[in-house]
PDB file of C-alpha atoms in Angstrom:
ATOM      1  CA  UNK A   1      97.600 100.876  62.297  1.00  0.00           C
ATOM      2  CA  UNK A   2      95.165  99.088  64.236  1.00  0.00           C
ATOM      3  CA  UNK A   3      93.822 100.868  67.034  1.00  0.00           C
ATOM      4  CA  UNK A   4      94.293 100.125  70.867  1.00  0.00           C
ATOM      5  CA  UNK A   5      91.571  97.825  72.400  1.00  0.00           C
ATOM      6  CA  UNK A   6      88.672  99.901  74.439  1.00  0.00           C
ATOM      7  CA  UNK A   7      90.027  97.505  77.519  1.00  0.00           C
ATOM      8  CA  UNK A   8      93.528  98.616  78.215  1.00  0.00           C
ATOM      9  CA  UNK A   9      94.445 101.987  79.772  1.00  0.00           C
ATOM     10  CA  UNK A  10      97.266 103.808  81.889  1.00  0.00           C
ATOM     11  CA  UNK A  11      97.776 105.426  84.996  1.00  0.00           C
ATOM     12  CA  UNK A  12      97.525 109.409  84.643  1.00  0.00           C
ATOM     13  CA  UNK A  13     100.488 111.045  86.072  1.00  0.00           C
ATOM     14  CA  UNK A  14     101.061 115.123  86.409  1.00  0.00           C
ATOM     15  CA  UNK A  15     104.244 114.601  84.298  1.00  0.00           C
ATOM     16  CA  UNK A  16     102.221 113.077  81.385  1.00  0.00           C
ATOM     17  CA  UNK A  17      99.084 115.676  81.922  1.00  0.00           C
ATOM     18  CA  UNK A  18     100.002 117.696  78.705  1.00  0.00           C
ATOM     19  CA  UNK A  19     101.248 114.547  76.235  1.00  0.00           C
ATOM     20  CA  UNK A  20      97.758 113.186  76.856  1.00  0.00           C
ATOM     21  CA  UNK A  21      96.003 116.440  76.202  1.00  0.00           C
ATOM     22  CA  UNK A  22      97.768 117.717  73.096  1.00  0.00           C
ATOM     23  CA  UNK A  23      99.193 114.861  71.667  1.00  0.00           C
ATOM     24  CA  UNK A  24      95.798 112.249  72.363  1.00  0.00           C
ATOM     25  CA  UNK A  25      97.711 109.014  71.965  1.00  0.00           C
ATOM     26  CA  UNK A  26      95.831 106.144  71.036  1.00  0.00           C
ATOM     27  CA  UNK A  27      94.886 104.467  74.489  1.00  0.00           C
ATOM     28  CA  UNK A  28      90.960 102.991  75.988  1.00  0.00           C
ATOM     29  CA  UNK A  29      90.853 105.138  79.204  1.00  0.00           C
ATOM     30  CA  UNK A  30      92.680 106.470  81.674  1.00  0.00           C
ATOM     31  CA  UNK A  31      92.908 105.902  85.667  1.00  0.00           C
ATOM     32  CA  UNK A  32      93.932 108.702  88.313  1.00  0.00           C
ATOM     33  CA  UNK A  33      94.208 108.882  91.760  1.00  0.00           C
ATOM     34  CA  UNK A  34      91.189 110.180  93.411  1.00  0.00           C
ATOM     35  CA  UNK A  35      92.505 112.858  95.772  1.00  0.00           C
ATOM     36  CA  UNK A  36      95.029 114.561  93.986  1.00  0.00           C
ATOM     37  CA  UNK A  37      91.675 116.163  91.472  1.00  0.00           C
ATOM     38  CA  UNK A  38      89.340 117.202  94.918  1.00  0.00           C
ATOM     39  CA  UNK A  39      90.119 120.787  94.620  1.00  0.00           C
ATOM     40  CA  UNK A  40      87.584 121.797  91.344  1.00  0.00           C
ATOM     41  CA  UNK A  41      89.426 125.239  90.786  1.00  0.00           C
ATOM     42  CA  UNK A  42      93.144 123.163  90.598  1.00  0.00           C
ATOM     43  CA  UNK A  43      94.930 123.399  87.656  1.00  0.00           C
ATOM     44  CA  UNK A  44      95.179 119.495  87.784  1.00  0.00           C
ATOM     45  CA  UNK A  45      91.322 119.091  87.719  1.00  0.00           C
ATOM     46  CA  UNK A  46      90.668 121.108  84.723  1.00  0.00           C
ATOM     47  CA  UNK A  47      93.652 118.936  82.854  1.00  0.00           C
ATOM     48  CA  UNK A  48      91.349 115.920  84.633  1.00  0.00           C
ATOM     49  CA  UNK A  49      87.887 117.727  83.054  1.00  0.00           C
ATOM     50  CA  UNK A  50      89.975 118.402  79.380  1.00  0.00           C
ATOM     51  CA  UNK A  51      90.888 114.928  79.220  1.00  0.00           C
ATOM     52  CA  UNK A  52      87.573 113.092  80.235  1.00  0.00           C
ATOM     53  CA  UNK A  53      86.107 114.427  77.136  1.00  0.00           C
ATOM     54  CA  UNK A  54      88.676 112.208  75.055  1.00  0.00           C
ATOM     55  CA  UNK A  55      88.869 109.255  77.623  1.00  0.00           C
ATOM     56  CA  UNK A  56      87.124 107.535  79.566  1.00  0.00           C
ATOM     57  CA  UNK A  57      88.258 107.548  83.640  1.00  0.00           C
ATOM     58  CA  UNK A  58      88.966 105.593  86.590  1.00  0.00           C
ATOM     59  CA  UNK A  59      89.290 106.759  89.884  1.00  0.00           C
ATOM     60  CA  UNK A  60      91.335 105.080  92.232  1.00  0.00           C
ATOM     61  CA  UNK A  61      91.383 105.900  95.661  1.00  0.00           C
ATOM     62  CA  UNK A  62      94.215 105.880  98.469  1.00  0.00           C
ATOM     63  CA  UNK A  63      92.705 107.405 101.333  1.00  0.00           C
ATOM     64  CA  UNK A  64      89.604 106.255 102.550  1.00  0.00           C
ATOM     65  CA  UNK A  65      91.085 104.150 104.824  1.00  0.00           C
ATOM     66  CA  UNK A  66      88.312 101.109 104.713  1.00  0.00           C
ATOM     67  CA  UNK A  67      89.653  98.774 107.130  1.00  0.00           C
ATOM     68  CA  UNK A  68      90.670 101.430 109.895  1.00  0.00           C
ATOM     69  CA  UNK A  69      88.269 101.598 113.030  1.00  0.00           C
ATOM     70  CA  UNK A  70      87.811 105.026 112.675  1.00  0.00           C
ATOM     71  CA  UNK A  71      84.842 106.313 111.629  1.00  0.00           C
ATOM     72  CA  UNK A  72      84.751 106.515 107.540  1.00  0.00           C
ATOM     73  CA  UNK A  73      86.070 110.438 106.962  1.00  0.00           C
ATOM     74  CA  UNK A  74      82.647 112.381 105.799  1.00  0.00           C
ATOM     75  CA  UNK A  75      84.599 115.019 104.515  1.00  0.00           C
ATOM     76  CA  UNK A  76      86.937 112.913 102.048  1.00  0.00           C
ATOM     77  CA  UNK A  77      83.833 110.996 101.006  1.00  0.00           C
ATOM     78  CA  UNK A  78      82.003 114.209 100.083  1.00  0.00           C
ATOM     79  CA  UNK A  79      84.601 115.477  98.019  1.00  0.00           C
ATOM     80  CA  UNK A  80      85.039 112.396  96.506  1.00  0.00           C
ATOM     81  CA  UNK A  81      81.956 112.016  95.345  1.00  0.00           C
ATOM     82  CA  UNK A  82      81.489 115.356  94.437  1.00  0.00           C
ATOM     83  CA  UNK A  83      84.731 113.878  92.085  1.00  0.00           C
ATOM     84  CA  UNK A  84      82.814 110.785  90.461  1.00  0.00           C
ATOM     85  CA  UNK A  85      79.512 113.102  90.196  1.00  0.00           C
ATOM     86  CA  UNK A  86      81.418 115.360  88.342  1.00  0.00           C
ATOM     87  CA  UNK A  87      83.630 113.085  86.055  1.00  0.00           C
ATOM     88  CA  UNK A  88      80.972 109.984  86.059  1.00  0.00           C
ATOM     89  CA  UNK A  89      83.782 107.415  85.861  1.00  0.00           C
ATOM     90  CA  UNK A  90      83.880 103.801  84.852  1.00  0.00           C
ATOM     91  CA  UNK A  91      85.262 102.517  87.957  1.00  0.00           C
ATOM     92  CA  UNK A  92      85.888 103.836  91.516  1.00  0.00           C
ATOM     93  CA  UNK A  93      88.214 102.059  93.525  1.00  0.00           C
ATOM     94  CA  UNK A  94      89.855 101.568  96.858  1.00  0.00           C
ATOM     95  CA  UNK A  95      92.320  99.289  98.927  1.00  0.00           C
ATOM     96  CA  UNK A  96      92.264  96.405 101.211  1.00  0.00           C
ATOM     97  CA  UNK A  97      94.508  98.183 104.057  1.00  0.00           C
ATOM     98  CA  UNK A  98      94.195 100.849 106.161  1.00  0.00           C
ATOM     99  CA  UNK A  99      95.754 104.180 107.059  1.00  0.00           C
ATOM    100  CA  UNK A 100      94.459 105.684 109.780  1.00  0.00           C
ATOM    101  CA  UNK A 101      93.937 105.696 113.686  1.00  0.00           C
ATOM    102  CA  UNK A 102      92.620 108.449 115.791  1.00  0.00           C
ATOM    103  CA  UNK A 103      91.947 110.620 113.433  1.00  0.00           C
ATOM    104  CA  UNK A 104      95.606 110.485 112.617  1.00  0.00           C
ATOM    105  CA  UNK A 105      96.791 109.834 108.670  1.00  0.00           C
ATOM    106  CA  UNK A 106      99.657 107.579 107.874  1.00  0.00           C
ATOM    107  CA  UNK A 107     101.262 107.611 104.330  1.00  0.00           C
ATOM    108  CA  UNK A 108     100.888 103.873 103.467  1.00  0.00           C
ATOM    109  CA  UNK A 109      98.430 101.462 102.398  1.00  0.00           C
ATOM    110  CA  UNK A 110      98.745  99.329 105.839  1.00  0.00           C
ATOM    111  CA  UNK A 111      97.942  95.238 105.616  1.00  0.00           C
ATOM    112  CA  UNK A 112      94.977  93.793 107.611  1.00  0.00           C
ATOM    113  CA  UNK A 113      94.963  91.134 110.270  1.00  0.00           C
ATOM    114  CA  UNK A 114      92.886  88.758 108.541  1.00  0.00           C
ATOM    115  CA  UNK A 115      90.024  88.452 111.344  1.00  0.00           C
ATOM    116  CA  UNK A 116      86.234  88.253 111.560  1.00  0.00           C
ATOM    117  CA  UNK A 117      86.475  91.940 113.676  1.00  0.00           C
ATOM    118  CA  UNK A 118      88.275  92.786 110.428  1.00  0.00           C
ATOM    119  CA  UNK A 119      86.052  91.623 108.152  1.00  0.00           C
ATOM    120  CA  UNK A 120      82.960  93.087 109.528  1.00  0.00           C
ATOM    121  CA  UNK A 121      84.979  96.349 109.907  1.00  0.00           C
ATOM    122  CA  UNK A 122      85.864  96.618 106.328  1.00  0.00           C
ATOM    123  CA  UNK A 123      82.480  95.269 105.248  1.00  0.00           C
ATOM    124  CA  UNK A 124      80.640  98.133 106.879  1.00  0.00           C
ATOM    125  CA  UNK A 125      82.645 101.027 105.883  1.00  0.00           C
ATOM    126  CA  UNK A 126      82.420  99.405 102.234  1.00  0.00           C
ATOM    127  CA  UNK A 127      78.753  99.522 102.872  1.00  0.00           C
ATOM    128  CA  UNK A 128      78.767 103.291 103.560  1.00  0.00           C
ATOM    129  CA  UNK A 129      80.685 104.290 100.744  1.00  0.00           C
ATOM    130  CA  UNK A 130      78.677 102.650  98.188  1.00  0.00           C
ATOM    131  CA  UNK A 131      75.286 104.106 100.299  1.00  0.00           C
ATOM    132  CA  UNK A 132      77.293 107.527 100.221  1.00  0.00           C
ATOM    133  CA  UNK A 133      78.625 107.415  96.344  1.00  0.00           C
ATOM    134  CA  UNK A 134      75.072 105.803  95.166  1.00  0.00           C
ATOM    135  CA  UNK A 135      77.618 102.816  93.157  1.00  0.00           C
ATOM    136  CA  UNK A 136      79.591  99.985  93.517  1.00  0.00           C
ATOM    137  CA  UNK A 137      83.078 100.463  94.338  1.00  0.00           C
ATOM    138  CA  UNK A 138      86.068  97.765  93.276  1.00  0.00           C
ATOM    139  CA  UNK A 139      88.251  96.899  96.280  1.00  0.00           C
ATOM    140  CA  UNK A 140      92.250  96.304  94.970  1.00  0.00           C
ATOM    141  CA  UNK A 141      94.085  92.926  96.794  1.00  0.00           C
ATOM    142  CA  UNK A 142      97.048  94.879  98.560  1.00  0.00           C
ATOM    143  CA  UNK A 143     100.678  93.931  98.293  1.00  0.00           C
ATOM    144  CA  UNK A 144     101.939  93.340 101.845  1.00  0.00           C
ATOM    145  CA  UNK A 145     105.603  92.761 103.596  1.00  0.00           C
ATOM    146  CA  UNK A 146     104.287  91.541 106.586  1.00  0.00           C
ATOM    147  CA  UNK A 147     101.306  89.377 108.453  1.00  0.00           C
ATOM    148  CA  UNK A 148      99.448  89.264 111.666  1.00  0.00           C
ATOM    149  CA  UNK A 149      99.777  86.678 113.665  1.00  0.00           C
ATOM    150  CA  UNK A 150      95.915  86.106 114.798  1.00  0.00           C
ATOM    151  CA  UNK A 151      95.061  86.526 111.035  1.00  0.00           C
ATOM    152  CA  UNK A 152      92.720  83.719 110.939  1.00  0.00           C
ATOM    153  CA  UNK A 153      91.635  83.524 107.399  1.00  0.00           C
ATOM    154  CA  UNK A 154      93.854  83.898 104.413  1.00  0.00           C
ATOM    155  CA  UNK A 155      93.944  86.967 102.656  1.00  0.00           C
ATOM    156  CA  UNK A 156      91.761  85.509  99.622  1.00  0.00           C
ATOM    157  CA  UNK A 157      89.005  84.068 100.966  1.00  0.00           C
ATOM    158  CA  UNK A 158      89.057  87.695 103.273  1.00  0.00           C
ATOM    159  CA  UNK A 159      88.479  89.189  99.807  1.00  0.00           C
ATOM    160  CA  UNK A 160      86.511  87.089  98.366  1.00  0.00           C
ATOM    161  CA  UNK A 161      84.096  87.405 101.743  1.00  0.00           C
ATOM    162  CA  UNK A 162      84.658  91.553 100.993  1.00  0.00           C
ATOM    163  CA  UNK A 163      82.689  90.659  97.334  1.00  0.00           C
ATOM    164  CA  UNK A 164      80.202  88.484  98.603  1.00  0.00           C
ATOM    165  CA  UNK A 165      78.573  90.467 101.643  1.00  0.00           C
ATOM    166  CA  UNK A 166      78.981  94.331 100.165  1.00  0.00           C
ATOM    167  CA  UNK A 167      78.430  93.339  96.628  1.00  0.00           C
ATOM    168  CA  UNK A 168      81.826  95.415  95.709  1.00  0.00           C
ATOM    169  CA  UNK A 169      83.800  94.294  92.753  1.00  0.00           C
ATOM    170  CA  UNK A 170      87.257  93.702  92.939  1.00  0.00           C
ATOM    171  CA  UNK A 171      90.183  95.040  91.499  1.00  0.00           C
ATOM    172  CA  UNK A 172      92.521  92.231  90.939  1.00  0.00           C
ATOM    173  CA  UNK A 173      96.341  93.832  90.877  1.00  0.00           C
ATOM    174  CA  UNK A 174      98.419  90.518  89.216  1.00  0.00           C
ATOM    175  CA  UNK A 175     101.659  92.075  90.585  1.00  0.00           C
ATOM    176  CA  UNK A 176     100.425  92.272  94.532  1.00  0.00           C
ATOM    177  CA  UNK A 177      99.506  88.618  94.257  1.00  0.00           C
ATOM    178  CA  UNK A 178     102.888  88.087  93.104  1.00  0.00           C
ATOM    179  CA  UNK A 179     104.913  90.037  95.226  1.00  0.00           C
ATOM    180  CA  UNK A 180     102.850  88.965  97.960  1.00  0.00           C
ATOM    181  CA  UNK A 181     102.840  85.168  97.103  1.00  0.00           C
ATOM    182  CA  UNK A 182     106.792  85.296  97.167  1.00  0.00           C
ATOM    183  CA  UNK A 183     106.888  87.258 100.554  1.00  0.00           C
ATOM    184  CA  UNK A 184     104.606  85.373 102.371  1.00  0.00           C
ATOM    185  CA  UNK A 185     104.841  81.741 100.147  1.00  0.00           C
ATOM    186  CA  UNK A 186     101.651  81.387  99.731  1.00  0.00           C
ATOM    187  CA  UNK A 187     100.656  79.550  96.106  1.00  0.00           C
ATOM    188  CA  UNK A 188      99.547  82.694  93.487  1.00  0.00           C
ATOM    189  CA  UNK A 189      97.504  79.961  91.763  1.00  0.00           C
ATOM    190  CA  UNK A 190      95.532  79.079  95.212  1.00  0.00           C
ATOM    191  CA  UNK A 191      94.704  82.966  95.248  1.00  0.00           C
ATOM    192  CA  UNK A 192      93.677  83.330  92.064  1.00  0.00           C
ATOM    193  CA  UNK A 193      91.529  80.273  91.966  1.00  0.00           C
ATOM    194  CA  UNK A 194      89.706  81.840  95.349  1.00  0.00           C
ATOM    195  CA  UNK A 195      88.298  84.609  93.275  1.00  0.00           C
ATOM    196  CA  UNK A 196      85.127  84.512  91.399  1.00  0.00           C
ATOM    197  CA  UNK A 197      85.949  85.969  87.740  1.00  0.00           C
ATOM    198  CA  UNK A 198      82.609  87.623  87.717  1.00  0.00           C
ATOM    199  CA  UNK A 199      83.126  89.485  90.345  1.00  0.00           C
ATOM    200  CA  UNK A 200      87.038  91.009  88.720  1.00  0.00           C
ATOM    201  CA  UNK A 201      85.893  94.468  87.163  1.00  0.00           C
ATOM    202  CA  UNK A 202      89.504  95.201  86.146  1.00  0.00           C
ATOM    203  CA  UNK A 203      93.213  94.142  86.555  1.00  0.00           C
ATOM    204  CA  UNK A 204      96.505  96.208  87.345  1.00  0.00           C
ATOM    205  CA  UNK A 205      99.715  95.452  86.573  1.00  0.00           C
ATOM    206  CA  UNK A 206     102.493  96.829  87.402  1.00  0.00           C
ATOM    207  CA  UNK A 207     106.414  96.438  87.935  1.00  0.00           C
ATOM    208  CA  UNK A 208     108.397  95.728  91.239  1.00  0.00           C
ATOM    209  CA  UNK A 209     112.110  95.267  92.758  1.00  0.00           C
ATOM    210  CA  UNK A 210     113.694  93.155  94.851  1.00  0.00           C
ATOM    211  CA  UNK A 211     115.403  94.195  98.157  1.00  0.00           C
ATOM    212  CA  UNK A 212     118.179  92.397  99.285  1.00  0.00           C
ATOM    213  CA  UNK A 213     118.079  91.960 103.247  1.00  0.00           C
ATOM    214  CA  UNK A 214     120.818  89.505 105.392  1.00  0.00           C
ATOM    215  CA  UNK A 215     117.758  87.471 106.690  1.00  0.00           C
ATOM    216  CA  UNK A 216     117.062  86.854 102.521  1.00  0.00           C
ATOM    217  CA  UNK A 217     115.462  89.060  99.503  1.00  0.00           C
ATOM    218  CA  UNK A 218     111.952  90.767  99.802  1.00  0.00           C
ATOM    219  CA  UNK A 219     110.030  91.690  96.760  1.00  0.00           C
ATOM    220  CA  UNK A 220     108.493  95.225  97.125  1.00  0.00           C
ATOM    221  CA  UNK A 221     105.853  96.654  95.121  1.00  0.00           C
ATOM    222  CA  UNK A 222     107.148 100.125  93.647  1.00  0.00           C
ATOM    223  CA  UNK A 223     105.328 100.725  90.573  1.00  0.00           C
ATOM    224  CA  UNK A 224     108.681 102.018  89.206  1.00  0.00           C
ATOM    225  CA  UNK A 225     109.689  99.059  86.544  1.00  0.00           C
ATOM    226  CA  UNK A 226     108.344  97.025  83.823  1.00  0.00           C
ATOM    227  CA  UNK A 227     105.796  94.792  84.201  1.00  0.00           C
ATOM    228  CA  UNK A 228     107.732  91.424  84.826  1.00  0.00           C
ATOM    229  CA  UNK A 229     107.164  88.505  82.758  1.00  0.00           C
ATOM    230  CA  UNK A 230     105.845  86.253  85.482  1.00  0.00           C
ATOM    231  CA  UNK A 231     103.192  88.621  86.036  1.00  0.00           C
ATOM    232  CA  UNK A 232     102.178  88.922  82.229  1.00  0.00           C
ATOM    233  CA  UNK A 233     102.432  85.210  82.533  1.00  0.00           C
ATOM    234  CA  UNK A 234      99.781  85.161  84.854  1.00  0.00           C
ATOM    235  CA  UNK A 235      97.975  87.665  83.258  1.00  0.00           C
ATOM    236  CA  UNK A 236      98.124  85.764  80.022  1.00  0.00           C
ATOM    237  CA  UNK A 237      96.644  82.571  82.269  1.00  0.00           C
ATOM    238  CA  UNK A 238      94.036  84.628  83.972  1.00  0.00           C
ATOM    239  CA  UNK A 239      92.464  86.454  80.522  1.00  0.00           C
ATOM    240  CA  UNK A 240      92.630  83.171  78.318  1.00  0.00           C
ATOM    241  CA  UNK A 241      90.743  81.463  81.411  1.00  0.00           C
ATOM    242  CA  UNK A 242      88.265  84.626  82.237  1.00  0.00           C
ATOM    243  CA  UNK A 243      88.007  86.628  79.071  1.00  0.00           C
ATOM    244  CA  UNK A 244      88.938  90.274  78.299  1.00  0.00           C
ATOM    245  CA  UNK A 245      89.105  92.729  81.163  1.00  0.00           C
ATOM    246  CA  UNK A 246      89.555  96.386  81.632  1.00  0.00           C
ATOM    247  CA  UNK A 247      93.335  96.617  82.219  1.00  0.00           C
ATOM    248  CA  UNK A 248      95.632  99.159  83.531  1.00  0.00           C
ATOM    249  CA  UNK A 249      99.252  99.830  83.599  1.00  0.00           C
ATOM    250  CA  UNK A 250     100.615 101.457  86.691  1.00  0.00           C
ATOM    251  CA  UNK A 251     103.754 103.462  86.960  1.00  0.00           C
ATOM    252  CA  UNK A 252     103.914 105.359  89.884  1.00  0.00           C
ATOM    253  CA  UNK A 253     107.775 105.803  90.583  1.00  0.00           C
ATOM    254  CA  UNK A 254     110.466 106.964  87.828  1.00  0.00           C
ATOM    255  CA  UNK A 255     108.117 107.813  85.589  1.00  0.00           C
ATOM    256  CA  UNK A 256     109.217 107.162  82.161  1.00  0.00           C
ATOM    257  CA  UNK A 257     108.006 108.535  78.900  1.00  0.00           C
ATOM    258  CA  UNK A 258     104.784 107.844  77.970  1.00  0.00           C
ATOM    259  CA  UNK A 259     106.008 106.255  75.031  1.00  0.00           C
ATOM    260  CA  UNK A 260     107.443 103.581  76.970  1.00  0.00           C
ATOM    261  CA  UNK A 261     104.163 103.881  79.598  1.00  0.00           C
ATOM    262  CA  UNK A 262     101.617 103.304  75.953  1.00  0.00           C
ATOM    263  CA  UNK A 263     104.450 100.561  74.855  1.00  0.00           C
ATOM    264  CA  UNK A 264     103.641  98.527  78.557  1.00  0.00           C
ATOM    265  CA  UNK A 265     100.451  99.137  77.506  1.00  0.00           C
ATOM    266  CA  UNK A 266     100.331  97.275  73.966  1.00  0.00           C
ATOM    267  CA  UNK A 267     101.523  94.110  75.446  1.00  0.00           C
ATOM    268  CA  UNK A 268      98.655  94.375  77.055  1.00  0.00           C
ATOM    269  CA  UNK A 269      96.963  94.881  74.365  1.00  0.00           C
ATOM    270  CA  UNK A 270      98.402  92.123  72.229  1.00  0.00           C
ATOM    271  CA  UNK A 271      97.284  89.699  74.732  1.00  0.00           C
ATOM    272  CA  UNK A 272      94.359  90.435  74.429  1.00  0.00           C
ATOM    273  CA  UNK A 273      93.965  90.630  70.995  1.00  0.00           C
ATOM    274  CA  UNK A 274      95.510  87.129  70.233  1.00  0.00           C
ATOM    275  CA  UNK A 275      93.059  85.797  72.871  1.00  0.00           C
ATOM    276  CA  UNK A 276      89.542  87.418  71.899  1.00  0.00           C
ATOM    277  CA  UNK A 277      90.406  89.383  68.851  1.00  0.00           C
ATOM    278  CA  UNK A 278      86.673  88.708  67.021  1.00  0.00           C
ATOM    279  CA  UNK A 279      84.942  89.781  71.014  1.00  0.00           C
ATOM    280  CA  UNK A 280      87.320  92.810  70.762  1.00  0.00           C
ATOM    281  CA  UNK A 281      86.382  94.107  67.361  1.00  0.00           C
ATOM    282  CA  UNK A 282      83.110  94.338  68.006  1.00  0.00           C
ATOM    283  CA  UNK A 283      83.659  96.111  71.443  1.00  0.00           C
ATOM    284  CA  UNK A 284      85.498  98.776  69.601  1.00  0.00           C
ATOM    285  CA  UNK A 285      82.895  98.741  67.104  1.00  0.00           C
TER     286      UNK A 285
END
């Protein structure tokens, strides 16, 4: 059977800790969430330090808080990067949102106003984290419910400005341009066209629901379905357009098997395959 492209991975959850670790299923890398593997004595760390030596790892953050006024948290970005020192990852990555305000934590990735306070807000604390973590960082396009009013720029060309003054990548989630194109009707195709491919380091996708409401439906991003064929759609559009990326699958919510997690997963990988198989050989080579 032919083996799994080096590009396309999976989202490490605690329920699948042991599959990957004694069963080693044939899979690129593997991404976790940053903070649940700061304590170096947890039992969840030394699954994190087993499995690095048969995968390669992303971390992906959820708590720095980038675009909050508050000053950046030293603590979290010490133990962090006492994280990516330790592990040496191929990515490290956090959100456009925020989730904090005097010192006080919310559990959500909150949307931006879309301003130039914003932007040199977000810009800075990107700055310090890359100074702190001596790297470049990958900043994820949220998935949002709701916009400011005195947003002045659109939430692309907010990003885009993110890439071009820090010199941070960007992690381009598929599904939160979706989700969010439908919520707000914007076009996904004016988004996506806003975004330098050279600057895309590596692509989620991911499932969502729709939520009925008497004022009309709203799509939410849960992480807890299939990804949807719109999105692999667009995901088909963007990789024939922009070449082979690294590519995750995130299931966050009901958790399913990992069999059906690593089947998610070769769609991926048959994209990709049909698109650059002769590139991809010789990466896996």
């Amino acid at each position: 059977m032919e083996k799994v492209s080096p590009w396309i991975g999976v989202g490490l959850r605690h329920p699948h800790h042991e599959h990957f670790i004694n069963k080693s299923p044939d899979i690129g890398w593997l991404e976790v969430h940053s903070e649940n593997f700061f304590q170096p004595d947890s039992d969840a760390f030394q699954a994190l330090d087993t499995l690095r030596r048969q995968y390669s790892i992303s971390c992906h953050g959820v708590g720095l808080s980038l675009g909050s006024t508050d000053p950046i948290n030293r603590d979290h970005l010490r133990r962090l990067k006492r994280l990516v020192d330790e592990i040496d990852p191929l990515f490290v990555s956090e959100h456009l949102s925020w989730s904090s305000v005097n010192g006080e934590y919310f559990n959500d990735l909150l949307p931006l106003p879309y301003t130039e306070e914003a932007l040199d807000v977000f810009c800075a604390n990107v700055d310090i984290t890359q100074d702190h973590l001596s790297r470049q960082i990958l900043v994820e396009n949220p998935s949002s419910y709701l916009s400011f009013n005195h947003s002045t720029i659109p939430e692309w060309e907010f990003l885009a400005e993110v890439a071009r003054r820090t010199g941070c990548g960007l992690l381009l989630d598929l599904n939160n341009v979706h989700v969010s194109a439908f919520n707000h009707g914007f076009d996904a195709q004016q988004y996506l066209a806003a975004i330098d491919p050279e600057w895309v380091k590596e692509i989620h996708l991911a499932g969502y629901v729709v939520n009925p409401l008497p004022e009309g439906e709203i799509w939410i991003d849960t992480h807890s379905q299939p990804v949807s064929e719109p999105v692999w759609a667009l995901y088909h559009q963007w990789i024939a357009a922009n070449g082979p990326r690294h590519t995750l699958i995130e299931w966050d919510r009901d958790i399913p098997t990992p069999e059906v997690l690593l089947a998610e997963a070769a769609k991926a990988d048959a994209i990709l395959k049909a698109l650059y198989y002769g590139p991809l050989r010789e990466v896996a080579s």
